[in-house]
Coordinates of C-alpha atoms in Angstrom, one line a residue:
X792 CA 14.0 21.9 -10.8
X793 CA 13.0 19.3 -13.3
X794 CA 15.4 17.1 -13.4
X795 CA 16.8 15.0 -10.0
X796 CA 20.5 14.3 -10.2
X797 CA 20.5 13.2 -7.2
X798 CA 19.4 10.6 -4.5
X799 CA 19.5 9.8 -0.8
X800 CA 20.0 7.1 0.8
X801 CA 20.1 6.6 4.7
X802 CA 21.5 3.7 5.4
X803 CA 22.6 4.4 9.6
X804 CA 19.4 2.9 11.2
X805 CA 20.3 0.5 14.3
X806 CA 18.6 -3.1 12.5
X807 CA 17.1 -4.0 15.4
X808 CA 14.8 -5.9 13.8
X809 CA 17.6 -8.1 12.0
X810 CA 19.9 -9.1 15.2
X811 CA 21.7 -10.5 16.5
X812 CA 22.9 -10.6 12.9
X813 CA 22.8 -7.0 11.7
X814 CA 25.8 -6.6 14.9
X815 CA 28.3 -7.9 12.8
X816 CA 27.0 -7.1 9.0
X817 CA 24.3 -4.1 8.2
X818 CA 21.7 -5.0 7.2
X819 CA 22.0 -3.0 3.7
X820 CA 24.5 -5.0 2.2
X821 CA 22.6 -8.3 3.3
X822 CA 22.4 -10.2 0.0
X823 CA 18.7 -10.4 -1.9
X824 CA 19.3 -13.7 -4.0
X825 CA 23.3 -12.7 -5.2
X826 CA 23.6 -8.8 -4.9
X827 CA 23.0 -7.1 -1.4
X828 CA 19.6 -4.7 -0.6
X829 CA 21.4 -1.3 -1.6
X830 CA 22.7 -2.5 -4.9
X831 CA 19.3 -2.5 -5.4
X832 CA 18.3 0.8 -4.7
X833 CA 21.6 2.4 -6.4
X834 CA 21.1 0.5 -9.7
X835 CA 17.1 1.7 -9.5
X836 CA 18.7 5.9 -8.9
X837 CA 21.4 4.9 -12.2
X838 CA 18.2 3.9 -14.1
X839 CA 16.9 6.6 -13.1
X840 CA 19.3 8.9 -14.6
X841 CA 20.6 9.9 -10.8
X842 CA 24.6 10.9 -11.1
X843 CA 24.8 11.5 -7.3
X844 CA 24.4 9.2 -4.4
X845 CA 24.6 10.5 -0.4
X846 CA 24.5 7.9 1.9
X847 CA 23.7 8.6 5.4
X848 CA 25.3 6.2 7.4
X849 CA 26.5 5.2 11.1
X850 CA 29.8 7.3 12.6
X851 CA 32.9 5.3 11.7
X852 CA 31.0 2.8 9.3
X853 CA 33.1 1.6 6.9
X854 CA 32.0 -1.7 5.4
X855 CA 29.1 -0.3 2.9
X856 CA 32.9 2.0 1.5
X857 CA 34.6 -0.7 1.8
X858 CA 32.2 -3.1 -0.2
X859 CA 32.0 -0.6 -3.1
X860 CA 35.8 0.2 -3.6
X861 CA 37.6 -1.1 -6.4
X862 CA 39.6 -4.5 -5.9
X863 CA 42.4 -4.4 -8.7
X864 CA 43.9 -7.2 -7.1
X865 CA 41.5 -9.8 -6.5
X866 CA 40.2 -9.2 -10.0
X867 CA 43.9 -10.5 -11.4
X868 CA 43.3 -13.7 -8.8
X869 CA 40.1 -14.2 -10.5
X870 CA 41.6 -13.4 -14.5
X871 CA 44.6 -16.0 -13.6
X872 CA 42.6 -18.2 -12.3
X873 CA 40.2 -18.0 -15.2
X874 CA 37.1 -17.3 -13.2
X875 CA 35.7 -15.9 -16.0
X876 CA 31.6 -15.7 -14.9
X877 CA 32.6 -14.4 -11.1
X878 CA 34.9 -11.7 -13.0
X879 CA 32.1 -10.3 -15.1
X880 CA 29.8 -9.8 -12.2
X881 CA 32.7 -8.2 -10.0
X882 CA 33.4 -6.2 -13.3
X883 CA 29.4 -5.3 -13.5
X884 CA 29.7 -3.5 -10.0
X885 CA 33.2 -1.5 -11.1
X886 CA 31.1 -0.5 -14.1
X887 CA 27.8 0.8 -12.2
X888 CA 30.8 3.0 -10.1
X889 CA 31.8 4.7 -12.9
X890 CA 28.8 5.6 -13.4
X891 CA 27.0 7.5 -10.0
X892 CA 29.6 9.2 -8.0
X893 CA 29.1 8.8 -4.1
X894 CA 29.5 11.2 -0.7
X895 CA 28.8 9.7 3.0
X896 CA 27.4 12.2 5.7
X897 CA 27.2 10.7 9.1
X898 CA 24.3 10.1 11.7
X899 CA 25.3 10.8 14.8
X900 CA 23.0 9.6 16.5
X901 CA 19.6 7.4 16.1
X902 CA 16.9 10.2 16.0
X903 CA 14.9 9.2 13.7
X904 CA 14.4 9.0 9.9
X905 CA 13.5 12.3 8.9
X906 CA 17.0 13.4 10.4
X907 CA 18.8 11.4 8.7
X908 CA 17.7 12.4 5.6
X909 CA 18.4 16.2 6.9
X910 CA 22.3 15.9 7.0
X911 CA 22.7 15.4 3.4
X912 CA 21.4 18.5 3.0
X913 CA 24.5 20.3 3.5
X914 CA 25.2 18.1 0.5
X915 CA 21.7 19.6 -1.5
X916 CA 21.7 22.7 -3.4
X917 CA 19.3 24.9 -1.6
X918 CA 16.7 24.9 -4.6
X919 CA 17.8 21.3 -6.2
X920 CA 14.8 18.8 -5.8
X921 CA 16.5 15.6 -4.5
X922 CA 14.7 11.6 -4.1
X923 CA 15.2 10.0 -1.2
X924 CA 15.7 6.2 -1.2
X925 CA 15.6 3.6 1.7
X926 CA 17.4 1.1 1.9
X927 CA 14.2 -1.3 3.4
X928 CA 12.4 -1.0 -0.3
X929 CA 13.4 -2.8 -3.8
X930 CA 10.6 -2.2 -6.0
X931 CA 10.1 -5.0 -8.8
X932 CA 9.7 -3.0 -12.2
X933 CA 10.2 -2.1 -16.1
X934 CA 9.8 1.4 -15.5
X935 CA 12.0 2.3 -12.2
X936 CA 10.2 3.4 -8.9
X937 CA 12.3 7.1 -8.9
X938 CA 11.3 7.7 -12.6
X939 CA 7.8 7.1 -12.1
X940 CA 7.8 9.8 -9.0
X941 CA 10.4 11.8 -10.7
X942 CA 8.0 12.5 -14.1
X943 CA 5.0 13.0 -11.3
X944 CA 7.4 15.3 -10.0
X945 CA 8.2 17.4 -13.2
X946 CA 4.3 18.2 -14.1
X947 CA 3.4 19.3 -10.0
X948 CA 6.9 20.1 -8.8
X949 CA 5.8 19.3 -5.4
X950 CA 6.7 16.6 -3.0
X951 CA 5.8 13.0 -4.1
X952 CA 5.5 10.4 -1.9
X953 CA 5.6 6.6 -3.4
X954 CA 2.7 4.6 -2.1
X955 CA 1.2 0.6 -2.8
X956 CA -2.0 -1.0 -2.1
X957 CA -2.8 -3.4 1.1
X958 CA -5.5 -5.6 1.9
X959 CA -7.1 -4.6 4.9
X960 CA -5.5 -6.7 7.6
X961 CA -1.9 -5.0 7.2
X962 CA -2.7 -1.7 6.8
X963 CA -2.5 -1.4 11.2
X964 CA 1.8 -1.7 10.5
X965 CA 2.2 0.8 8.3
X966 CA 1.7 4.6 7.3
X967 CA -1.2 5.1 5.4
X968 CA -2.5 8.2 2.9
X969 CA -5.8 10.1 3.0
X970 CA -6.0 11.0 -0.6
X971 CA -8.0 12.7 -3.2
X972 CA -7.2 11.3 -6.6
X973 CA -6.4 13.5 -9.4
X974 CA -5.9 10.7 -12.5
X975 CA -4.7 7.2 -12.6
X976 CA -2.5 6.3 -9.9
X977 CA -1.8 10.5 -8.5
X978 CA -3.6 11.9 -6.4
X979 CA -3.1 14.8 -3.9
X980 CA -2.2 13.4 -0.6
X981 CA -4.7 15.1 2.3
X982 CA -3.4 13.1 5.6
X983 CA -0.9 10.6 6.7
X984 CA -1.5 8.4 9.6
X985 CA 0.6 6.2 10.7
X986 CA -0.4 2.1 11.6
X987 CA -4.1 3.3 12.0
X988 CA -6.5 0.1 13.1
X989 CA -7.5 -1.4 9.8
X990 CA -11.3 -0.2 10.2
X991 CA -10.0 3.4 10.9
X992 CA -7.9 3.5 8.2
X993 CA -8.5 6.3 5.3
X994 CA -7.6 4.5 2.7
X995 CA -5.4 1.2 1.3
X996 CA -2.9 3.1 0.0
X997 CA 0.6 2.7 2.3
X998 CA 3.6 4.8 2.2
X999 CA 6.4 2.8 0.8
X1000 CA 10.1 4.5 1.7
X1001 CA 10.5 6.0 -1.8
X1002 CA 10.0 10.1 -2.6
X1003 CA 11.1 13.3 -4.3
X1004 CA 11.7 16.2 -1.8
X1005 CA 11.6 19.7 -2.8
X1006 CA 13.8 21.9 -1.2
X1007 CA 10.6 23.2 1.4
X1008 CA 11.0 19.4 2.4
X1009 CA 14.3 20.5 3.7
X1010 CA 13.6 23.9 5.5
X1011 CA 10.6 22.8 7.3
X1012 CA 12.6 19.4 8.6
X1013 CA 15.4 22.2 10.1
X1014 CA 12.5 23.6 11.8
X1015 CA 11.0 20.4 12.9
X1016 CA 11.0 18.9 16.8
X1017 CA 11.4 15.9 18.1
X1018 CA 8.7 13.6 18.7
X1019 CA 7.5 11.9 22.2
X1020 CA 10.1 9.5 20.9
X1021 CA 13.2 12.1 20.7
X1022 CA 13.5 11.7 17.2
X1023 CA 12.1 13.7 13.5
X1024 CA 10.2 11.4 11.7
X1025 CA 9.6 11.8 7.5
X1026 CA 6.1 11.2 8.3
X1027 CA 5.4 13.7 10.7
X1028 CA 7.4 16.6 9.0
X1029 CA 4.7 15.8 5.7
X1030 CA 1.9 15.8 8.4
X1031 CA 2.8 19.7 9.3
X1032 CA 3.3 20.7 6.4
X1033 CA -0.3 19.3 4.8
X1034 CA -1.5 21.4 7.9
X1035 CA -0.4 24.3 6.8
X1036 CA -1.9 24.2 4.0
X1037 CA 1.0 22.9 1.6
X1038 CA 1.0 20.2 -1.6
X1039 CA 2.2 16.8 -0.9
X1040 CA 1.3 14.5 -4.1
X1041 CA 1.2 10.3 -3.8
X1042 CA 1.6 7.8 -6.9
X1043 CA 1.0 4.0 -6.9
X1044 CA 3.9 2.6 -8.9
X1045 CA 4.0 -0.2 -11.2
X1046 CA 5.6 -2.5 -9.8
X1047 CA 6.2 -5.6 -7.4
X1048 CA 6.9 -4.1 -3.5
X1049 CA 9.6 -6.3 -2.2
X1050 CA 10.1 -5.2 1.7
X1051 CA 13.2 -6.4 3.5
X1052 CA 12.4 -4.0 6.9
X1053 CA 12.2 -7.8 9.0
X1054 CA 13.1 -10.4 8.5
X1055 CA 10.0 -12.3 7.4
X1056 CA 9.5 -9.9 4.6
X1057 CA 13.4 -10.2 3.8
X1058 CA 12.9 -13.7 3.3
X1059 CA 9.5 -13.8 0.9
X1060 CA 12.1 -11.1 -1.3
X1061 CA 14.4 -13.8 -1.7
X1062 CA 12.0 -16.0 -2.8
X1063 CA 10.6 -14.4 -5.5
X1064 CA 13.8 -12.9 -6.9
X1065 CA 15.3 -16.4 -6.6
X1066 CA 12.5 -18.2 -8.7
X1067 CA 12.7 -15.1 -11.0
X1068 CA 16.6 -14.2 -11.2
X1069 CA 17.3 -15.8 -15.2
X1070 CA 20.5 -18.2 -14.0
X1071 CA 18.5 -19.7 -11.2
X1072 CA 15.1 -19.2 -11.5
X1073 CA 14.1 -22.5 -13.2
X1074 CA 16.4 -24.9 -11.2
X1075 CA 14.8 -23.0 -8.1
X1076 CA 11.5 -23.9 -9.0
X1077 CA 11.8 -27.7 -9.6
X1078 CA 14.0 -27.7 -6.2
X1079 CA 10.2 -26.2 -4.8
X1080 CA 8.4 -28.4 -6.3
X1081 CA 10.3 -30.9 -5.5
X1082 CA 10.4 -30.0 -1.3
X1083 CA 6.7 -29.5 -1.2

């Protein structure tokens, strides 16, 4: 169970926070500077040793598959027109496709993030751990976040959840973990509380949408009942496991958490990555100074 070679990326959400823009362009394909959000997630997976990605998509949604199709005709046009820089970017995408295999499963109804993950179970072996990565969360770091979590999983062989410290005034918007510290950045999770009032929050560690899931998680998802919203929620499944005495670990990853789950955070993430971009950063910093 040591090697994490598969990752599940659920992208079947309705994108309601991005309406009306998300009516025509799925939010996972929205640009973060010069490439779509989901490409950052895929590159993180590749750099973490992932060989196969299972996308959970909306029924009949072909936008993501179309983006990752090879485009020999386009490449020929770019070559003929001597658009070498643009052609290089297109070929980088092709190279990425050559290193990872993609497959797709549909979530026929929007019944929660846990239900979305469960749809990928048919493509996961019964004794196989997998990474799970939501396209709302990008981590800017030297060591890929999933690789950091994978190293913890190798020692504990139990589910591992990514966590990040937040200021007190932001805690009410996230799932917050009650924890017992084991080592530097490494915690045993005691409880997960969704969107607590700041003064009642058990810690300042928020749950981030990156996980290593053990086979046991899928067993619980298969038995899970829908909550009051009619959904199967991954955090509620973890909470059920904890109540049954199962071990779940949290890791406060090293790196900057770039959220893309709503318009404001997406704009902030664009600004951060733009200002730190090797090609555009210098000019953007200059422009920003002149504009303020």
